[in-house]
Coordinates of N, CA, C and O in Angstrom, one line a residue:
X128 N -25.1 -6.7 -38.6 CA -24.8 -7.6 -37.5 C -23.4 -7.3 -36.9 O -23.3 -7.5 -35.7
X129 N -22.3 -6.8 -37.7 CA -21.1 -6.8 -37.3 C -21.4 -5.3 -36.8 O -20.6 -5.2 -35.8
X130 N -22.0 -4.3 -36.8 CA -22.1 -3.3 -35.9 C -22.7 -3.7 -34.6 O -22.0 -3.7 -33.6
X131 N -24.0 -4.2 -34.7 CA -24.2 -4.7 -33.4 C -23.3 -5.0 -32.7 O -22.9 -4.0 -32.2
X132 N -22.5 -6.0 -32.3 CA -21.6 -6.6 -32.3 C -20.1 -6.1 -31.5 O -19.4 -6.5 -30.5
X133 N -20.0 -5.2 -32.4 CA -19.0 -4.0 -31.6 C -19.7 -3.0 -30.8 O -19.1 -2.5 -29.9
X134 N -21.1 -2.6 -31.2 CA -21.3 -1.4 -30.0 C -21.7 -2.4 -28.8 O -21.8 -2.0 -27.6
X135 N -22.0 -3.8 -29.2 CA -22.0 -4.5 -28.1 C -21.0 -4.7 -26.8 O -21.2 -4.6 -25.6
X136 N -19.8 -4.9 -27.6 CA -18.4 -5.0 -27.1 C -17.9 -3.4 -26.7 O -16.8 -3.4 -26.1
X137 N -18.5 -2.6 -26.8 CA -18.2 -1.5 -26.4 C -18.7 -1.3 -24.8 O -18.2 -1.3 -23.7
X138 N -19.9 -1.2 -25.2 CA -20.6 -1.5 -23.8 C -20.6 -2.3 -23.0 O -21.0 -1.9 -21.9
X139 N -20.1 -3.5 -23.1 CA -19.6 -3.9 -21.9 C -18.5 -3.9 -21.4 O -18.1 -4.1 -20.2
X140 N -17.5 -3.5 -22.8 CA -16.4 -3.1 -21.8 C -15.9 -2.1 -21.4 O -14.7 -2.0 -21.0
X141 N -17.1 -0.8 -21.4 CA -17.2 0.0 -20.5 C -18.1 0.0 -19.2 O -17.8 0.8 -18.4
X142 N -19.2 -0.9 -19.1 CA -19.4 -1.6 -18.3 C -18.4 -2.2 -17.1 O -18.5 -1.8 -16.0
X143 N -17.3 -3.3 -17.7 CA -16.9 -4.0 -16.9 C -14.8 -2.6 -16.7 O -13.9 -2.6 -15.9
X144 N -15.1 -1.9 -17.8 CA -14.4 -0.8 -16.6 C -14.5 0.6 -15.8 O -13.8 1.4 -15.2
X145 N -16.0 0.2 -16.1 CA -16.4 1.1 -14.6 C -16.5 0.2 -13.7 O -16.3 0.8 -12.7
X146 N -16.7 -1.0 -13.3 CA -16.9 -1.7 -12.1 C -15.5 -1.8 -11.8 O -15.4 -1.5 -10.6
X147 N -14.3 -2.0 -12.3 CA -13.2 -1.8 -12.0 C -12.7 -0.6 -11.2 O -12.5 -0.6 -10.0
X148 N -12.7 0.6 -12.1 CA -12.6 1.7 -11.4 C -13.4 2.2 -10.1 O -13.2 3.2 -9.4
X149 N -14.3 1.2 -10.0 CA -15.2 1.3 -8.6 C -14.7 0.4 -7.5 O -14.8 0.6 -6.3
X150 N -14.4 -0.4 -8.1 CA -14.1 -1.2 -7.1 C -12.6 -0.9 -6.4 O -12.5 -0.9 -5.2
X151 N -11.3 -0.5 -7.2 CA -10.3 0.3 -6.9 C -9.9 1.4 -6.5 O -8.8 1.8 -6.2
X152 N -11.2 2.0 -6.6 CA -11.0 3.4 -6.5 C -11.1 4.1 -4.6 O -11.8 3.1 -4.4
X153 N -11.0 4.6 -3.5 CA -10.5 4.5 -2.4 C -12.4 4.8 -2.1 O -12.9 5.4 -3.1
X154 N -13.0 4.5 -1.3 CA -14.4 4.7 -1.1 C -14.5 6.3 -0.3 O -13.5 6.9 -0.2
X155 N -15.7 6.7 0.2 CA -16.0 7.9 0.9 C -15.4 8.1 2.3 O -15.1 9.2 2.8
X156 N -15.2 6.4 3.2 CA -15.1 6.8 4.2 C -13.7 7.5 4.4 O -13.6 8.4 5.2
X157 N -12.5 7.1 3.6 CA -11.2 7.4 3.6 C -10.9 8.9 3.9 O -11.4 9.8 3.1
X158 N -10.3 9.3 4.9 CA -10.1 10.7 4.9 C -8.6 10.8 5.1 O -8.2 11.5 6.0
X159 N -7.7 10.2 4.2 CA -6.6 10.7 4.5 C -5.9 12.0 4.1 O -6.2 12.7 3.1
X160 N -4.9 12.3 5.0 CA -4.2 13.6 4.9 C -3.6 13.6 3.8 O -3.0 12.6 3.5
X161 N -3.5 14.5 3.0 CA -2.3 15.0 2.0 C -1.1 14.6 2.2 O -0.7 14.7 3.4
X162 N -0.1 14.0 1.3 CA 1.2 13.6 1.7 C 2.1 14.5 1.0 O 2.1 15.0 -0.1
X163 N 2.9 14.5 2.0 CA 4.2 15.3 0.9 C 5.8 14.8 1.2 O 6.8 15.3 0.8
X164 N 5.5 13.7 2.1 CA 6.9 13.2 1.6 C 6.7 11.6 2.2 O 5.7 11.3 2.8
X165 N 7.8 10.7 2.0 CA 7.5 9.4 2.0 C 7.5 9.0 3.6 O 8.5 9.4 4.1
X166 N 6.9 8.4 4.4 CA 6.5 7.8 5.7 C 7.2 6.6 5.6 O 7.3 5.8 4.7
X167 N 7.9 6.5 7.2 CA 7.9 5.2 7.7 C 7.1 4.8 8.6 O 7.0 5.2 9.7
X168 N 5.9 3.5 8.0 CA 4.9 2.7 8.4 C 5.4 1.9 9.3 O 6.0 1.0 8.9
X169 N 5.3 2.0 10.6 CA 5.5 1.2 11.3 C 4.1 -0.1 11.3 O 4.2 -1.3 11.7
X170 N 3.0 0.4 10.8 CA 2.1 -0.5 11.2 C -0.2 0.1 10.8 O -0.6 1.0 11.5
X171 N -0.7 -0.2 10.4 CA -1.8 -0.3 10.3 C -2.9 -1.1 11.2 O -2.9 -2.3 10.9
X172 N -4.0 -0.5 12.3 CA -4.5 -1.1 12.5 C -5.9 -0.6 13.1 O -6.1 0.6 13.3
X173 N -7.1 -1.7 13.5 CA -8.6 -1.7 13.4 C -8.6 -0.5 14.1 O -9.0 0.5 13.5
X174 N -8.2 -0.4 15.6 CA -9.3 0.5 16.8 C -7.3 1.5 17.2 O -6.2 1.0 17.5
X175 N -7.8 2.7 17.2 CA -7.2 3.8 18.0 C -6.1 3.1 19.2 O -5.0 3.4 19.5
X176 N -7.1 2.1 19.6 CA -6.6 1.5 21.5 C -5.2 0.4 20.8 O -4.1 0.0 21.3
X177 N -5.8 0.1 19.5 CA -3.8 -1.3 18.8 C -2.9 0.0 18.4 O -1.7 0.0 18.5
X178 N -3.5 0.7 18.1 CA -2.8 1.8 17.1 C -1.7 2.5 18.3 O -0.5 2.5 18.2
X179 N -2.6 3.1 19.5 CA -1.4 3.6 20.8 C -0.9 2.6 21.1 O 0.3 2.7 21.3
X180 N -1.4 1.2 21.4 CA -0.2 0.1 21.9 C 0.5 -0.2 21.3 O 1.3 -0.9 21.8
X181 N 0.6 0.1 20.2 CA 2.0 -0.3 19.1 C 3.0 0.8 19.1 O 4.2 0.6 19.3
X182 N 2.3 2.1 18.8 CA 3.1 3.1 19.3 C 4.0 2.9 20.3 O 5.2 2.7 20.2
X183 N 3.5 2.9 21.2 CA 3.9 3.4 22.8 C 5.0 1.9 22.8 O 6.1 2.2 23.3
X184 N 5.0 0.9 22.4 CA 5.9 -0.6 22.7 C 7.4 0.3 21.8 O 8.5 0.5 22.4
X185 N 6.9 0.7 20.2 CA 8.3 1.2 19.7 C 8.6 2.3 20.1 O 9.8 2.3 19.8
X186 N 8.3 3.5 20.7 CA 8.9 4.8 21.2 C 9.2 4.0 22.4 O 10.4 4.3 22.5
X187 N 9.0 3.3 23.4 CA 9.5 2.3 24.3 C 11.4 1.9 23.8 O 12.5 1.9 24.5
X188 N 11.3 1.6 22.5 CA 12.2 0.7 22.1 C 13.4 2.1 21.4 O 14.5 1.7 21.6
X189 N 13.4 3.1 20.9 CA 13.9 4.5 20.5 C 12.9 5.2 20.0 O 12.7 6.3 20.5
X190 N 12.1 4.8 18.8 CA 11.7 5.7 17.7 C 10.2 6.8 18.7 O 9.1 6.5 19.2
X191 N 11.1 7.9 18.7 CA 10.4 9.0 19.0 C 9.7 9.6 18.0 O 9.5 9.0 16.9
X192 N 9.1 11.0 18.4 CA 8.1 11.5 17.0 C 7.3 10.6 16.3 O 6.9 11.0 15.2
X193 N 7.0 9.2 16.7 CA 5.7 8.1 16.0 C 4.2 9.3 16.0 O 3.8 10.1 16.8
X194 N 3.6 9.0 14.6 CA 2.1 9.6 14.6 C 1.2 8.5 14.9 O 1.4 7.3 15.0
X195 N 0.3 9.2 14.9 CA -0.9 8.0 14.8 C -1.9 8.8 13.8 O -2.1 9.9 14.4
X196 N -2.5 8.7 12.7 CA -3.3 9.1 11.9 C -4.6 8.2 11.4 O -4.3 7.2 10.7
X197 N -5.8 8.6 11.6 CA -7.0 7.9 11.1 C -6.9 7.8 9.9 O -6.5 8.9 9.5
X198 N -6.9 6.9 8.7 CA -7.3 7.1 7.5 C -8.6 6.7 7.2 O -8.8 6.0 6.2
X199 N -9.4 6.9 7.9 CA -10.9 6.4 8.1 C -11.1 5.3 7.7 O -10.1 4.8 7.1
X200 N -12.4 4.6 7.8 CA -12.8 3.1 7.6 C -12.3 2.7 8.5 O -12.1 1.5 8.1
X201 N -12.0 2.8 9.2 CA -11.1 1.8 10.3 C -9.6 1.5 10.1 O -9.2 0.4 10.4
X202 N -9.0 2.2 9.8 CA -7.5 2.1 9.5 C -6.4 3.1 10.5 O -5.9 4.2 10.0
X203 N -6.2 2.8 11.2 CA -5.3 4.2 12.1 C -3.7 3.2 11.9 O -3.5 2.0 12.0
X204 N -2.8 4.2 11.7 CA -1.9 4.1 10.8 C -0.9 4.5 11.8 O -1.3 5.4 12.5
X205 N 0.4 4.1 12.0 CA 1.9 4.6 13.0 C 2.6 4.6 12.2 O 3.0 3.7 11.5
X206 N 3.0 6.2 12.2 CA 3.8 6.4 11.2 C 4.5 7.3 11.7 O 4.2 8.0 12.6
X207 N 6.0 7.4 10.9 CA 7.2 8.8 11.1 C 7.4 9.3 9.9 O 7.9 8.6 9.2
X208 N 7.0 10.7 9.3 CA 7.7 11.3 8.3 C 9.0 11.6 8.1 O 9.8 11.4 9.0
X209 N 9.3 12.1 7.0 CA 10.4 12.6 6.3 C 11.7 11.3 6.5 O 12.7 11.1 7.1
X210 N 10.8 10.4 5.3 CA 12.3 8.9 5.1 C 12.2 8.9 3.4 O 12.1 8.0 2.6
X211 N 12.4 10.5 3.1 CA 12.5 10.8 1.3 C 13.5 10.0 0.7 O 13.3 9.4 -0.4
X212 N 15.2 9.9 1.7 CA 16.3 9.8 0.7 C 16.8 8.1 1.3 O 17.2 7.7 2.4
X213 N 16.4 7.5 -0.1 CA 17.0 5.8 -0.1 C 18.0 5.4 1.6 O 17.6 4.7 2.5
X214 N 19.3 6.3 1.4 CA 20.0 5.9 2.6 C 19.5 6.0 3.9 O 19.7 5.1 4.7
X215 N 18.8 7.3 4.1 CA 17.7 7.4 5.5 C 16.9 6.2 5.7 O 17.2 5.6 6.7
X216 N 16.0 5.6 4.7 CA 15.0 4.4 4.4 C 15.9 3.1 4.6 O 15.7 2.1 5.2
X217 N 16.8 3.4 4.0 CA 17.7 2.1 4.9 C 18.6 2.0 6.0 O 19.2 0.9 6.4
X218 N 18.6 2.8 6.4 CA 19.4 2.7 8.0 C 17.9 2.5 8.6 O 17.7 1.5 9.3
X219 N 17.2 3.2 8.4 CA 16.1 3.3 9.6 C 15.2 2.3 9.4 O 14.5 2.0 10.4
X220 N 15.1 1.5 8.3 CA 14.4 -0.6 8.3 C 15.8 -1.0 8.9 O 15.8 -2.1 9.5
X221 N 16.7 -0.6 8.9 CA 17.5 -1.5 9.6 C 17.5 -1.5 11.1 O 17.3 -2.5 11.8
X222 N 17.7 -0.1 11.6 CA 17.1 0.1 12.8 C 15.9 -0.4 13.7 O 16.0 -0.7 14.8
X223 N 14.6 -0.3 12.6 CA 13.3 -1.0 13.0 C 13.6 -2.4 13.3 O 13.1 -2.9 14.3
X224 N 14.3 -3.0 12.4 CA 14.4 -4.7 11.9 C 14.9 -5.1 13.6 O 14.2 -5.8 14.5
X225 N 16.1 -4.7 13.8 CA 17.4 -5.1 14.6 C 16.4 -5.0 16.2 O 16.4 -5.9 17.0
X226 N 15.3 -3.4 16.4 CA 14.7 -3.7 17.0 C 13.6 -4.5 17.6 O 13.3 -4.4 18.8
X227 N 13.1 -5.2 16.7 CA 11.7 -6.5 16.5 C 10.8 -5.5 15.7 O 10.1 -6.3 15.1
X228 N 10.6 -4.5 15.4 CA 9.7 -4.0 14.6 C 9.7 -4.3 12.8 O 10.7 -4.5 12.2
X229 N 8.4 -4.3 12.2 CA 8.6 -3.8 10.5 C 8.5 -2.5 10.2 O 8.3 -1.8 11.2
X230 N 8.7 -1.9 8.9 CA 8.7 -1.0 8.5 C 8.6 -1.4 6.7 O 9.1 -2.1 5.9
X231 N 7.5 -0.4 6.7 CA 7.2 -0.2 5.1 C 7.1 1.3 4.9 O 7.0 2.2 5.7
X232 N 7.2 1.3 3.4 CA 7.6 3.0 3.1 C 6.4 3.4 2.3 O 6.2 2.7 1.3
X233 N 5.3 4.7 2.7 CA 4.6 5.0 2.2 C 4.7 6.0 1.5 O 5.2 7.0 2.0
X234 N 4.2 6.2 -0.2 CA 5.0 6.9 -1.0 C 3.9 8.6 -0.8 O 2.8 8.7 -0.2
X235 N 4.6 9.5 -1.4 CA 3.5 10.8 -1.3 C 2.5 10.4 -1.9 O 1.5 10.6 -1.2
X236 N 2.2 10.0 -3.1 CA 0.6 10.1 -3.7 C 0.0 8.6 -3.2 O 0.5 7.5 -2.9
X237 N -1.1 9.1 -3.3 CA -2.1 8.5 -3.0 C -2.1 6.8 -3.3 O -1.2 6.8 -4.1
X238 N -2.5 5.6 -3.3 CA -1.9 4.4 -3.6 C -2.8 3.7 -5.0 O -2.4 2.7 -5.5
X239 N -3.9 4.4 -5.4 CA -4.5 3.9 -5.9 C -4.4 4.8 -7.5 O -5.1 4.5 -8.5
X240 N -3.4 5.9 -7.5 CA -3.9 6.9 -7.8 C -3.3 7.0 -9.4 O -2.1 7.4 -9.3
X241 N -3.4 6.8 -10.5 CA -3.3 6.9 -11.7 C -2.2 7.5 -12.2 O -2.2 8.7 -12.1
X242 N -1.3 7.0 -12.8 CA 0.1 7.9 -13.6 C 0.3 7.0 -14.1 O 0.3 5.8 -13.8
X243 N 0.7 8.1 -15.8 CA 0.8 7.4 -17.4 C 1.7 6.8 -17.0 O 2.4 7.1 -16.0
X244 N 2.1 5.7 -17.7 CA 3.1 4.2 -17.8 C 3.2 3.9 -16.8 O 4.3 3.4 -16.6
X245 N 2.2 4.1 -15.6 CA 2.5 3.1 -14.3 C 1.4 2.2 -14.2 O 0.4 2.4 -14.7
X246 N 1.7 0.8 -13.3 CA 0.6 0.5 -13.0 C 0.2 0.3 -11.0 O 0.8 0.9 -10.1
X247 N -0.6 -0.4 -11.0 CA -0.8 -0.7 -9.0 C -0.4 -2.5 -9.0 O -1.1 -3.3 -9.5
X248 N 0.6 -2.7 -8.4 CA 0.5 -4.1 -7.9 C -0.2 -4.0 -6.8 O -0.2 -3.1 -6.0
X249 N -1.1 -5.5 -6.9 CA -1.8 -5.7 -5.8 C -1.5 -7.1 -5.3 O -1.5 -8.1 -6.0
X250 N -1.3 -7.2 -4.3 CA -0.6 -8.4 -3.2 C -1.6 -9.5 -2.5 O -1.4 -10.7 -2.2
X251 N -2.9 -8.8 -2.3 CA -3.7 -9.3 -1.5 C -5.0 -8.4 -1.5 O -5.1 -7.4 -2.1
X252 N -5.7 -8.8 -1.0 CA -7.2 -8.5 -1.0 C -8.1 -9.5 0.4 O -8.5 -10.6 0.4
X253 N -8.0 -8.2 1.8 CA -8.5 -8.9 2.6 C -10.0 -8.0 3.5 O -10.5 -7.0 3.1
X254 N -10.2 -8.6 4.3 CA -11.6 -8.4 5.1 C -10.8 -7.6 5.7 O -10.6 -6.5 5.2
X255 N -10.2 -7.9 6.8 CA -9.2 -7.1 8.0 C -8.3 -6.3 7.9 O -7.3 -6.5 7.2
X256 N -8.4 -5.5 8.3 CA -7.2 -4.6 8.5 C -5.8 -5.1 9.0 O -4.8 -4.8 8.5
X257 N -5.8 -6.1 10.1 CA -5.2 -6.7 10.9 C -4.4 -8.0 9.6 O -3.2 -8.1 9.4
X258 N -5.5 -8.8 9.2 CA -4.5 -9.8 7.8 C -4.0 -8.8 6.5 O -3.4 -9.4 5.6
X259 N -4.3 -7.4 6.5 CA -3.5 -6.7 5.1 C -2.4 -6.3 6.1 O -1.3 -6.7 5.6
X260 N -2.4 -5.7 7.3 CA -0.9 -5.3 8.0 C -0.2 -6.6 8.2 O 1.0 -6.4 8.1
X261 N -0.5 -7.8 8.3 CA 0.0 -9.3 8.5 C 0.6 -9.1 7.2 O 1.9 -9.1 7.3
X262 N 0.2 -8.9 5.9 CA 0.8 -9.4 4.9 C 2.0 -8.1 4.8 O 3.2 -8.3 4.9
X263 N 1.4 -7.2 4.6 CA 2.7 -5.9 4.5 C 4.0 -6.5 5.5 O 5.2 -6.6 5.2
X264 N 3.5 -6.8 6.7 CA 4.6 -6.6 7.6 C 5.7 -8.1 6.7 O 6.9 -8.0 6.5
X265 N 4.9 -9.0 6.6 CA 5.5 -10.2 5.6 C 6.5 -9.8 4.7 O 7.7 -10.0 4.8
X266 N 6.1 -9.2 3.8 CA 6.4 -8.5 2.6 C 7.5 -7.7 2.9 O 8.6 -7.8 2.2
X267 N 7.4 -6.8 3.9 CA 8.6 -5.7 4.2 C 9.9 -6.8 4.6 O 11.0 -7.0 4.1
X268 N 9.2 -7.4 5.7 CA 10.8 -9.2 5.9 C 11.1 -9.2 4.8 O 12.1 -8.5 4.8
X269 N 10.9 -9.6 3.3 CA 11.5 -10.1 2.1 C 12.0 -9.0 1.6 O 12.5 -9.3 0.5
X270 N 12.1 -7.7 1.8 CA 12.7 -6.5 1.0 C 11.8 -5.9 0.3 O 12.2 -5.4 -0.8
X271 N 10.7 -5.7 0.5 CA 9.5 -5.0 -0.4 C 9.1 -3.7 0.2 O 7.9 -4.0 0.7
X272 N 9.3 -2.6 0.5 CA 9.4 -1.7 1.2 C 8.3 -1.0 1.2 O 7.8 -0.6 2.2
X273 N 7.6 -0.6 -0.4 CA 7.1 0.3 -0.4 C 6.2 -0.1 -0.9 O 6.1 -0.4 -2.0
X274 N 5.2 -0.3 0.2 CA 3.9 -0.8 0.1 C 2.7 0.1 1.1 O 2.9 0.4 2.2
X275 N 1.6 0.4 0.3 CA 0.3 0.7 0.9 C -0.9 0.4 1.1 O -1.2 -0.4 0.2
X276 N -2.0 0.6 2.1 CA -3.1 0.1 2.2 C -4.1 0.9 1.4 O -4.2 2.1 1.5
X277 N -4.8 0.1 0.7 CA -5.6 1.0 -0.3 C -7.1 0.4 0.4 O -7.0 -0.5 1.2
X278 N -8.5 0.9 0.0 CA -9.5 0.4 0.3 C -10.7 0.4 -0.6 O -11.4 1.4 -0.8
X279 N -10.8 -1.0 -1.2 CA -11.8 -1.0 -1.9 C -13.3 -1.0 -1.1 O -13.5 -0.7 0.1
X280 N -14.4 -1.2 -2.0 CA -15.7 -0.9 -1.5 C -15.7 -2.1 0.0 O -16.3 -1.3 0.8
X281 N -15.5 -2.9 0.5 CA -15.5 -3.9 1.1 C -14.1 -4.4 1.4 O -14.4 -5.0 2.5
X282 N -13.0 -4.7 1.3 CA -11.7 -5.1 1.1 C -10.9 -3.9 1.8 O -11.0 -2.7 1.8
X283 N -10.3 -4.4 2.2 CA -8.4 -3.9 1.9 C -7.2 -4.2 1.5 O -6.5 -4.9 2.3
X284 N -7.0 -3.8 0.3 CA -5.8 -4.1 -0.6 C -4.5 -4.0 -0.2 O -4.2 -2.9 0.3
X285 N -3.7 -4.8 -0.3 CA -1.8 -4.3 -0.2 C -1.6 -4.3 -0.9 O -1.4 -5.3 -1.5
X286 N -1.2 -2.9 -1.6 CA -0.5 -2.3 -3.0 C 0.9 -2.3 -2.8 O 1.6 -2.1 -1.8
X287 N 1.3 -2.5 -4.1 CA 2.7 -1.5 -4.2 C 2.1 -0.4 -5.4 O 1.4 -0.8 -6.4
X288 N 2.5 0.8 -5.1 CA 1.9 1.9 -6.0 C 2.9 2.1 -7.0 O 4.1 1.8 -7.0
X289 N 2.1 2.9 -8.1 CA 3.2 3.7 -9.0 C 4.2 3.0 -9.5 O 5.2 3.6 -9.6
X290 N 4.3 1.5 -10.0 CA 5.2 1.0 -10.6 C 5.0 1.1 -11.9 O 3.9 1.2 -12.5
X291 N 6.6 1.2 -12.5 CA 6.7 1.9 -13.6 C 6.4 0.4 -14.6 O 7.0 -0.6 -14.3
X292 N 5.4 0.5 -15.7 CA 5.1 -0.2 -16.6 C 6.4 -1.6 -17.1 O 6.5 -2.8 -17.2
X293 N 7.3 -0.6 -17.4 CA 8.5 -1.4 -17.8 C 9.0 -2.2 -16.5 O 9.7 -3.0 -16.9
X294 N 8.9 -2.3 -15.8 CA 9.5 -3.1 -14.6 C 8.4 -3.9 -13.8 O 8.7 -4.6 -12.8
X295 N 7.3 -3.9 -14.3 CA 6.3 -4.6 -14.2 C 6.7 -6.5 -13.4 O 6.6 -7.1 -12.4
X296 N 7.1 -6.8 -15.0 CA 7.5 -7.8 -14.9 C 8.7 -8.6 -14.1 O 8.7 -9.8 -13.6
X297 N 9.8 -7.7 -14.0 CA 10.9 -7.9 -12.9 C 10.4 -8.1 -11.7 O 10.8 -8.9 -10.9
X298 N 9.0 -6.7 -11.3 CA 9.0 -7.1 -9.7 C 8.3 -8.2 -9.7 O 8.6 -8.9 -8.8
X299 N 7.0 -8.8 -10.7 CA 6.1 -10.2 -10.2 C 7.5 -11.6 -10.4 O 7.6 -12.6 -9.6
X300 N 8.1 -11.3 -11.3 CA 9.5 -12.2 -11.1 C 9.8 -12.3 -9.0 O 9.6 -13.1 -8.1
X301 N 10.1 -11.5 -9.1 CA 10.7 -11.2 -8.0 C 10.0 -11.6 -6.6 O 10.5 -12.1 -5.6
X302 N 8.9 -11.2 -6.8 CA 7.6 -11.6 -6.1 C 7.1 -13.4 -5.9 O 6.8 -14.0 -4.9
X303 N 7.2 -13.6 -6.7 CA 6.9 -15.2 -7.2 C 8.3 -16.0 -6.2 O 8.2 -17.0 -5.5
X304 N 9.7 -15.1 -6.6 CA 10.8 -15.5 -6.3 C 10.4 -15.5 -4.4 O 10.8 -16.5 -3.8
X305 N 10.1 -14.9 -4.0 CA 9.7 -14.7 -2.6 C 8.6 -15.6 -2.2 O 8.3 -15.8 -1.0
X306 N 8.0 -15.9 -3.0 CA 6.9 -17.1 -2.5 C 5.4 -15.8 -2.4 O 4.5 -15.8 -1.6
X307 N 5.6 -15.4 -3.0 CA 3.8 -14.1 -2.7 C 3.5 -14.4 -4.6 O 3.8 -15.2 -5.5
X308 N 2.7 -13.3 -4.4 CA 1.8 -13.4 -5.6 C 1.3 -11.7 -5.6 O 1.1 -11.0 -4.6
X309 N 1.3 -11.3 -7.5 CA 1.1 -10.1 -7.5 C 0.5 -10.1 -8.8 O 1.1 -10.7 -9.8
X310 N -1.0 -9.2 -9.0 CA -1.4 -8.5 -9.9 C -1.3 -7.4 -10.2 O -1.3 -6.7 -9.2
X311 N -1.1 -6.6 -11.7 CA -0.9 -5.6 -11.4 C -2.4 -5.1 -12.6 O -2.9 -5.8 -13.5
X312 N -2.8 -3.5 -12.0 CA -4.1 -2.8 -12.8 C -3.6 -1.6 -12.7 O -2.9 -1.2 -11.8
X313 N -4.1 -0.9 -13.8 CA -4.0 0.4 -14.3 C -4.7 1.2 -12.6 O -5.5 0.8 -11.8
X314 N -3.9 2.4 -12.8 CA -4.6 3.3 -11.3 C -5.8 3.9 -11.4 O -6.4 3.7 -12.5
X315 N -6.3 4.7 -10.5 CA -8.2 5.1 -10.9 C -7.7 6.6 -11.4 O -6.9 7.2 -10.8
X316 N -8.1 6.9 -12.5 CA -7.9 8.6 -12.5 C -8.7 9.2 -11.9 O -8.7 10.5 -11.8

């Protein structure tokens, strides 16, 4: 009986962590580019046509060199590379701020993406593209910088990626202290 029991408990909770890993894991339509260094996000959104009107309002305002990149499913993304070194990332949110824009910092790997003693905070879980950039852009106002759009089967998630295990707890401290809410799960290998 006590075998049963355990291969029971085995099975479902391999069961219930593969539906996890499915459900976190980035789906087919996603075709994003390879990263190789940290982005300033100006912004995420549904159709190509918000994606150039957002652009075009901030290179209006200074910021030249804005991209615009599909990350499929519906996600076209305005962004500036090369904001690697801390002091760059803070002159240039300060810059964005002072001019009415947000800015969040997208890290090189992938958001969903698995490394030993880290885990994924997750912020939210929405239908739209449009209420996960609402929440990021939120988030970036309180000092949370480095946050990404991940996409589950149905959802899109506002991560903070790659946080290191031990500091776990300081940021949902911190989080809570800001009025938001954060889970954190192991990444998909």
């Amino acid at each position: 009986m006590k075998r049963l029991g355990a291969a029971a408990v085995i099975v479902v909770t391999s069961i219930v962590a593969a539906q996890v890993a499915r459900a976190s894991s980035e789906p087919p339509c996603r075709t994003m580019a390879p990263r190789s260094h940290i982005n300033a996000v100006f912004g995420h959104f549904a159709t190509p046509a918000g994606a150039k009107a957002y652009k075009a309002a901030a290179a209006a305002k200074v910021f030249k060199g804005l991209q615009i990149v599909n990350n499929g499913c519906g996600d076209y993304e305005v962004y500036i590379g090369g904001a690697d070194r801390p002091s760059d990332q803070s002159s240039f949110y300060k810059e964005a701020r002072d001019a009415g824009f947000h800015v969040t910092y997208q890290q090189s790997a992938p958001p969903m993406q698995y490394q030993p003693n880290h885990v994924v905070g997750v912020f939210g879980s929405f239908r739209s593209v449009a209420k996960a950039n609402a929440l990021m852009w939120a988030l970036s106002d309180r000092g949370f910088w480095f946050l990404d759009l991940a996409r589950a089967p149905s959802r899109w998630l506002v991560v903070i990626p790659q946080v290191p295990i031990k500091k776990a707890l300081s940021i949902a401290k911190e989080v809570a202290t800001a009025g938001f809410h954060i889970q954190f799960q192991p990444g998909v290998k």
